[in-house]
Amino acid sequence: MRRLLTALAVAICAVLGAAGYDRARSDIEGWREIAWPFPRDGWPAGRAFRCATELCGDEIEVYVRPKIGFCNCDSGVADDDEVDRVADLDLMSERFVPLEAGKAIRIAGMPGRLRTYDLTMADGSRHTAVGIAVSRRCDLLVAVAQGKGPAPAVERVALDFLASSDMARWMMAAMEGR
């Protein structure tokens, strides 16, 4: 009887876990979730997505993850230097240069900053990157988009993706630790 109850509990957990995963997957048109491509660091892995070329005009990838307890509780994301430090650009390449001053943004109701960069990859190819850092209370959510297109196009596609209801819902759940 004990084995039967244990097996039943395991089966129920597996079904509920699979159902939760299906709801968390992105069905946003043109986007496909890919494996988190970066090595482990001090923060949990996030979610990574690739946009179909015909929808985005060029292949664009977006990486997004929460960094719980990492933000200044009083000022949030205060300036461009903070975006440079926290936005995970260094996971793609140590060679990134800002293209211009950043700007204030709001994603999923969270205030923060966005900044565009010229990114030189390990193979010498050049990409455009968009670093995003937004905060809620003492927690930070970071996103990086990268592609070969011009900065305004990569920025527009990334912001449209992050503003989708599926992503906004996931980002808020991730910031709440769910």
PDB file of C-alpha atoms in Angstrom:
ATOM      1  CA  MET A   1       0.000   0.000   0.000  1.00  0.00           C
ATOM      2  CA  ARG A   2       2.839   2.384   0.890  1.00  0.00           C
ATOM      3  CA  ARG A   3       4.519   1.756  -2.501  1.00  0.00           C
ATOM      4  CA  LEU A   4       1.233   2.368  -4.284  1.00  0.00           C
ATOM      5  CA  LEU A   5       0.767   5.716  -2.503  1.00  0.00           C
ATOM      6  CA  THR A   6       4.351   6.738  -3.253  1.00  0.00           C
ATOM      7  CA  ALA A   7       3.938   5.814  -6.925  1.00  0.00           C
ATOM      8  CA  LEU A   8       0.662   7.719  -7.086  1.00  0.00           C
ATOM      9  CA  ALA A   9       2.249  10.816  -5.505  1.00  0.00           C
ATOM     10  CA  VAL A  10       5.158  10.692  -7.970  1.00  0.00           C
ATOM     11  CA  ALA A  11       2.746  10.344 -10.905  1.00  0.00           C
ATOM     12  CA  ILE A  12       0.646  13.297  -9.742  1.00  0.00           C
ATOM     13  CA  CYS A  13       3.733  15.487  -9.313  1.00  0.00           C
ATOM     14  CA  ALA A  14       5.008  14.530 -12.768  1.00  0.00           C
ATOM     15  CA  VAL A  15       1.683  15.382 -14.411  1.00  0.00           C
ATOM     16  CA  LEU A  16       1.388  18.701 -12.574  1.00  0.00           C
ATOM     17  CA  GLY A  17       5.001  19.578 -13.379  1.00  0.00           C
ATOM     18  CA  ALA A  18       4.492  18.827 -17.067  1.00  0.00           C
ATOM     19  CA  ALA A  19       1.291  20.885 -17.129  1.00  0.00           C
ATOM     20  CA  GLY A  20       3.057  23.837 -15.501  1.00  0.00           C
ATOM     21  CA  TYR A  21       5.908  23.618 -17.984  1.00  0.00           C
ATOM     22  CA  ASP A  22       3.521  23.644 -20.938  1.00  0.00           C
ATOM     23  CA  ARG A  23       1.851  26.808 -19.643  1.00  0.00           C
ATOM     24  CA  ALA A  24       5.237  28.484 -19.174  1.00  0.00           C
ATOM     25  CA  ARG A  25       6.389  27.798 -22.731  1.00  0.00           C
ATOM     26  CA  SER A  26       6.194  30.668 -25.175  1.00  0.00           C
ATOM     27  CA  ASP A  27       3.701  30.432 -28.001  1.00  0.00           C
ATOM     28  CA  ILE A  28       4.471  33.928 -29.206  1.00  0.00           C
ATOM     29  CA  GLU A  29       4.335  33.962 -32.989  1.00  0.00           C
ATOM     30  CA  GLY A  30       7.738  33.585 -34.608  1.00  0.00           C
ATOM     31  CA  TRP A  31       9.602  32.940 -31.357  1.00  0.00           C
ATOM     32  CA  ARG A  32      10.950  29.608 -30.224  1.00  0.00           C
ATOM     33  CA  GLU A  33      12.380  28.842 -26.800  1.00  0.00           C
ATOM     34  CA  ILE A  34      15.946  27.524 -26.902  1.00  0.00           C
ATOM     35  CA  ALA A  35      18.245  26.127 -24.212  1.00  0.00           C
ATOM     36  CA  TRP A  36      19.974  28.650 -21.931  1.00  0.00           C
ATOM     37  CA  PRO A  37      23.368  28.855 -23.677  1.00  0.00           C
ATOM     38  CA  PHE A  38      25.526  30.287 -20.915  1.00  0.00           C
ATOM     39  CA  PRO A  39      27.599  28.538 -18.234  1.00  0.00           C
ATOM     40  CA  ARG A  40      26.351  28.559 -14.673  1.00  0.00           C
ATOM     41  CA  ASP A  41      27.152  31.583 -12.601  1.00  0.00           C
ATOM     42  CA  GLY A  42      25.894  33.018  -9.329  1.00  0.00           C
ATOM     43  CA  TRP A  43      22.334  33.375 -10.664  1.00  0.00           C
ATOM     44  CA  PRO A  44      19.837  30.775 -11.852  1.00  0.00           C
ATOM     45  CA  ALA A  45      19.635  30.166 -15.586  1.00  0.00           C
ATOM     46  CA  GLY A  46      16.938  32.144 -17.324  1.00  0.00           C
ATOM     47  CA  ARG A  47      14.947  31.648 -20.493  1.00  0.00           C
ATOM     48  CA  ALA A  48      16.319  32.073 -23.994  1.00  0.00           C
ATOM     49  CA  PHE A  49      14.376  32.649 -27.208  1.00  0.00           C
ATOM     50  CA  ARG A  50      15.151  32.898 -30.917  1.00  0.00           C
ATOM     51  CA  CYS A  51      13.047  34.828 -33.406  1.00  0.00           C
ATOM     52  CA  ALA A  52      12.337  33.432 -36.872  1.00  0.00           C
ATOM     53  CA  THR A  53      14.170  35.418 -39.525  1.00  0.00           C
ATOM     54  CA  GLU A  54      11.071  36.264 -41.574  1.00  0.00           C
ATOM     55  CA  LEU A  55       9.340  37.855 -38.584  1.00  0.00           C
ATOM     56  CA  CYS A  56      12.307  39.811 -37.244  1.00  0.00           C
ATOM     57  CA  GLY A  57      14.081  40.667 -40.471  1.00  0.00           C
ATOM     58  CA  ASP A  58      17.192  39.033 -39.041  1.00  0.00           C
ATOM     59  CA  GLU A  59      17.812  36.333 -36.464  1.00  0.00           C
ATOM     60  CA  ILE A  60      17.501  37.824 -32.990  1.00  0.00           C
ATOM     61  CA  GLU A  61      17.944  36.066 -29.667  1.00  0.00           C
ATOM     62  CA  VAL A  62      16.639  37.280 -26.307  1.00  0.00           C
ATOM     63  CA  TYR A  63      17.879  36.038 -22.926  1.00  0.00           C
ATOM     64  CA  VAL A  64      15.957  36.997 -19.797  1.00  0.00           C
ATOM     65  CA  ARG A  65      16.265  36.127 -16.101  1.00  0.00           C
ATOM     66  CA  PRO A  66      15.530  37.472 -12.650  1.00  0.00           C
ATOM     67  CA  LYS A  67      18.266  38.336 -10.184  1.00  0.00           C
ATOM     68  CA  ILE A  68      16.401  38.236  -6.892  1.00  0.00           C
ATOM     69  CA  GLY A  69      17.842  40.443  -4.132  1.00  0.00           C
ATOM     70  CA  PHE A  70      20.348  42.109  -6.446  1.00  0.00           C
ATOM     71  CA  CYS A  71      18.960  45.609  -6.870  1.00  0.00           C
ATOM     72  CA  ASN A  72      19.301  48.821  -4.906  1.00  0.00           C
ATOM     73  CA  CYS A  73      16.004  48.880  -2.983  1.00  0.00           C
ATOM     74  CA  ASP A  74      15.862  52.689  -2.940  1.00  0.00           C
ATOM     75  CA  SER A  75      16.834  53.746  -6.457  1.00  0.00           C
ATOM     76  CA  GLY A  76      16.284  50.651  -8.625  1.00  0.00           C
ATOM     77  CA  VAL A  77      18.314  50.755 -11.836  1.00  0.00           C
ATOM     78  CA  ALA A  78      19.900  54.165 -11.445  1.00  0.00           C
ATOM     79  CA  ASP A  79      22.126  54.728 -14.471  1.00  0.00           C
ATOM     80  CA  ASP A  80      23.787  53.354 -17.599  1.00  0.00           C
ATOM     81  CA  ASP A  81      26.808  52.070 -15.679  1.00  0.00           C
ATOM     82  CA  GLU A  82      24.484  49.786 -13.758  1.00  0.00           C
ATOM     83  CA  VAL A  83      22.985  48.426 -16.996  1.00  0.00           C
ATOM     84  CA  ASP A  84      26.541  47.779 -18.243  1.00  0.00           C
ATOM     85  CA  ARG A  85      27.323  45.817 -15.066  1.00  0.00           C
ATOM     86  CA  VAL A  86      24.182  43.725 -14.595  1.00  0.00           C
ATOM     87  CA  ALA A  87      22.627  43.063 -18.007  1.00  0.00           C
ATOM     88  CA  ASP A  88      24.584  39.847 -18.755  1.00  0.00           C
ATOM     89  CA  LEU A  89      26.329  41.222 -21.861  1.00  0.00           C
ATOM     90  CA  ASP A  90      29.572  39.740 -20.591  1.00  0.00           C
ATOM     91  CA  LEU A  91      28.066  36.250 -20.922  1.00  0.00           C
ATOM     92  CA  MET A  92      28.064  36.718 -24.710  1.00  0.00           C
ATOM     93  CA  SER A  93      31.349  38.581 -25.051  1.00  0.00           C
ATOM     94  CA  GLU A  94      33.696  40.671 -22.931  1.00  0.00           C
ATOM     95  CA  ARG A  95      34.004  43.061 -25.885  1.00  0.00           C
ATOM     96  CA  PHE A  96      31.007  45.380 -25.888  1.00  0.00           C
ATOM     97  CA  VAL A  97      30.873  49.142 -26.402  1.00  0.00           C
ATOM     98  CA  PRO A  98      27.827  51.338 -25.764  1.00  0.00           C
ATOM     99  CA  LEU A  99      26.463  52.979 -28.911  1.00  0.00           C
ATOM    100  CA  GLU A 100      24.762  55.850 -27.062  1.00  0.00           C
ATOM    101  CA  ALA A 101      23.388  56.886 -23.704  1.00  0.00           C
ATOM    102  CA  GLY A 102      20.645  54.634 -22.385  1.00  0.00           C
ATOM    103  CA  LYS A 103      17.048  55.538 -21.790  1.00  0.00           C
ATOM    104  CA  ALA A 104      14.423  54.966 -19.152  1.00  0.00           C
ATOM    105  CA  ILE A 105      11.910  52.218 -19.936  1.00  0.00           C
ATOM    106  CA  ARG A 106       9.104  50.282 -18.311  1.00  0.00           C
ATOM    107  CA  ILE A 107       8.551  46.552 -18.910  1.00  0.00           C
ATOM    108  CA  ALA A 108       5.777  44.527 -17.270  1.00  0.00           C
ATOM    109  CA  GLY A 109       5.134  47.480 -14.972  1.00  0.00           C
ATOM    110  CA  MET A 110       8.767  47.588 -13.812  1.00  0.00           C
ATOM    111  CA  PRO A 111      10.915  50.714 -14.296  1.00  0.00           C
ATOM    112  CA  GLY A 112      14.487  50.519 -15.492  1.00  0.00           C
ATOM    113  CA  ARG A 113      16.878  51.349 -18.296  1.00  0.00           C
ATOM    114  CA  LEU A 114      17.797  50.124 -21.760  1.00  0.00           C
ATOM    115  CA  ARG A 115      21.088  50.641 -23.588  1.00  0.00           C
ATOM    116  CA  THR A 116      22.340  49.543 -27.013  1.00  0.00           C
ATOM    117  CA  TYR A 117      25.808  48.167 -27.697  1.00  0.00           C
ATOM    118  CA  ASP A 118      28.193  47.092 -30.412  1.00  0.00           C
ATOM    119  CA  LEU A 119      29.192  43.538 -29.491  1.00  0.00           C
ATOM    120  CA  THR A 120      32.261  41.777 -30.909  1.00  0.00           C
ATOM    121  CA  MET A 121      31.834  38.021 -30.672  1.00  0.00           C
ATOM    122  CA  ALA A 122      34.655  35.521 -30.037  1.00  0.00           C
ATOM    123  CA  ASP A 123      34.834  34.699 -33.759  1.00  0.00           C
ATOM    124  CA  GLY A 124      35.313  38.401 -34.596  1.00  0.00           C
ATOM    125  CA  SER A 125      31.811  38.905 -35.990  1.00  0.00           C
ATOM    126  CA  ARG A 126      29.940  42.031 -34.949  1.00  0.00           C
ATOM    127  CA  HIS A 127      26.463  42.034 -33.489  1.00  0.00           C
ATOM    128  CA  THR A 128      24.149  44.601 -32.010  1.00  0.00           C
ATOM    129  CA  ALA A 129      23.107  44.014 -28.411  1.00  0.00           C
ATOM    130  CA  VAL A 130      20.425  45.600 -26.270  1.00  0.00           C
ATOM    131  CA  GLY A 131      20.900  45.446 -22.512  1.00  0.00           C
ATOM    132  CA  ILE A 132      17.826  45.864 -20.330  1.00  0.00           C
ATOM    133  CA  ALA A 133      17.600  46.060 -16.548  1.00  0.00           C
ATOM    134  CA  VAL A 134      14.334  46.707 -14.706  1.00  0.00           C
ATOM    135  CA  SER A 135      13.525  46.420 -11.018  1.00  0.00           C
ATOM    136  CA  ARG A 136      10.743  45.656  -8.596  1.00  0.00           C
ATOM    137  CA  ARG A 137      11.399  46.319  -4.924  1.00  0.00           C
ATOM    138  CA  CYS A 138      14.910  44.906  -4.269  1.00  0.00           C
ATOM    139  CA  ASP A 139      14.830  42.509  -7.231  1.00  0.00           C
ATOM    140  CA  LEU A 140      16.203  42.882 -10.725  1.00  0.00           C
ATOM    141  CA  LEU A 141      15.102  41.433 -14.049  1.00  0.00           C
ATOM    142  CA  VAL A 142      17.654  41.554 -16.843  1.00  0.00           C
ATOM    143  CA  ALA A 143      17.329  40.865 -20.534  1.00  0.00           C
ATOM    144  CA  VAL A 144      19.775  40.947 -23.407  1.00  0.00           C
ATOM    145  CA  ALA A 145      18.854  40.830 -27.066  1.00  0.00           C
ATOM    146  CA  GLN A 146      21.435  40.304 -29.766  1.00  0.00           C
ATOM    147  CA  GLY A 147      21.330  40.157 -33.533  1.00  0.00           C
ATOM    148  CA  LYS A 148      23.114  41.300 -36.670  1.00  0.00           C
ATOM    149  CA  GLY A 149      20.629  44.026 -37.599  1.00  0.00           C
ATOM    150  CA  PRO A 150      20.751  47.731 -36.791  1.00  0.00           C
ATOM    151  CA  ALA A 151      20.279  48.747 -33.154  1.00  0.00           C
ATOM    152  CA  PRO A 152      16.801  50.323 -33.583  1.00  0.00           C
ATOM    153  CA  ALA A 153      15.463  47.135 -35.222  1.00  0.00           C
ATOM    154  CA  VAL A 154      16.903  44.792 -32.573  1.00  0.00           C
ATOM    155  CA  GLU A 155      15.596  47.080 -29.819  1.00  0.00           C
ATOM    156  CA  ARG A 156      12.080  47.239 -31.328  1.00  0.00           C
ATOM    157  CA  VAL A 157      11.814  43.465 -31.780  1.00  0.00           C
ATOM    158  CA  ALA A 158      13.117  42.771 -28.259  1.00  0.00           C
ATOM    159  CA  LEU A 159      10.791  45.274 -26.611  1.00  0.00           C
ATOM    160  CA  ASP A 160       7.776  43.986 -28.557  1.00  0.00           C
ATOM    161  CA  PHE A 161       8.613  40.435 -27.466  1.00  0.00           C
ATOM    162  CA  LEU A 162       9.099  41.369 -23.809  1.00  0.00           C
ATOM    163  CA  ALA A 163       5.844  43.383 -23.859  1.00  0.00           C
ATOM    164  CA  SER A 164       3.810  40.372 -25.022  1.00  0.00           C
ATOM    165  CA  SER A 165       1.274  39.143 -22.479  1.00  0.00           C
ATOM    166  CA  ASP A 166       2.931  35.690 -22.222  1.00  0.00           C
ATOM    167  CA  MET A 167       6.333  37.180 -21.399  1.00  0.00           C
ATOM    168  CA  ALA A 168       4.958  39.868 -19.065  1.00  0.00           C
ATOM    169  CA  ARG A 169       3.060  37.182 -17.149  1.00  0.00           C
ATOM    170  CA  TRP A 170       6.176  34.977 -16.916  1.00  0.00           C
ATOM    171  CA  MET A 171       8.408  37.880 -15.850  1.00  0.00           C
ATOM    172  CA  MET A 172       6.059  38.868 -13.037  1.00  0.00           C
ATOM    173  CA  ALA A 173       5.795  35.241 -11.860  1.00  0.00           C
ATOM    174  CA  ALA A 174       9.601  34.880 -11.978  1.00  0.00           C
ATOM    175  CA  MET A 175      10.020  38.054  -9.921  1.00  0.00           C
ATOM    176  CA  GLU A 176       7.650  36.604  -7.329  1.00  0.00           C
ATOM    177  CA  GLY A 177       9.700  33.404  -7.170  1.00  0.00           C
ATOM    178  CA  ARG A 178       7.105  31.177  -8.867  1.00  0.00           C
TER     179      ARG A 178
END
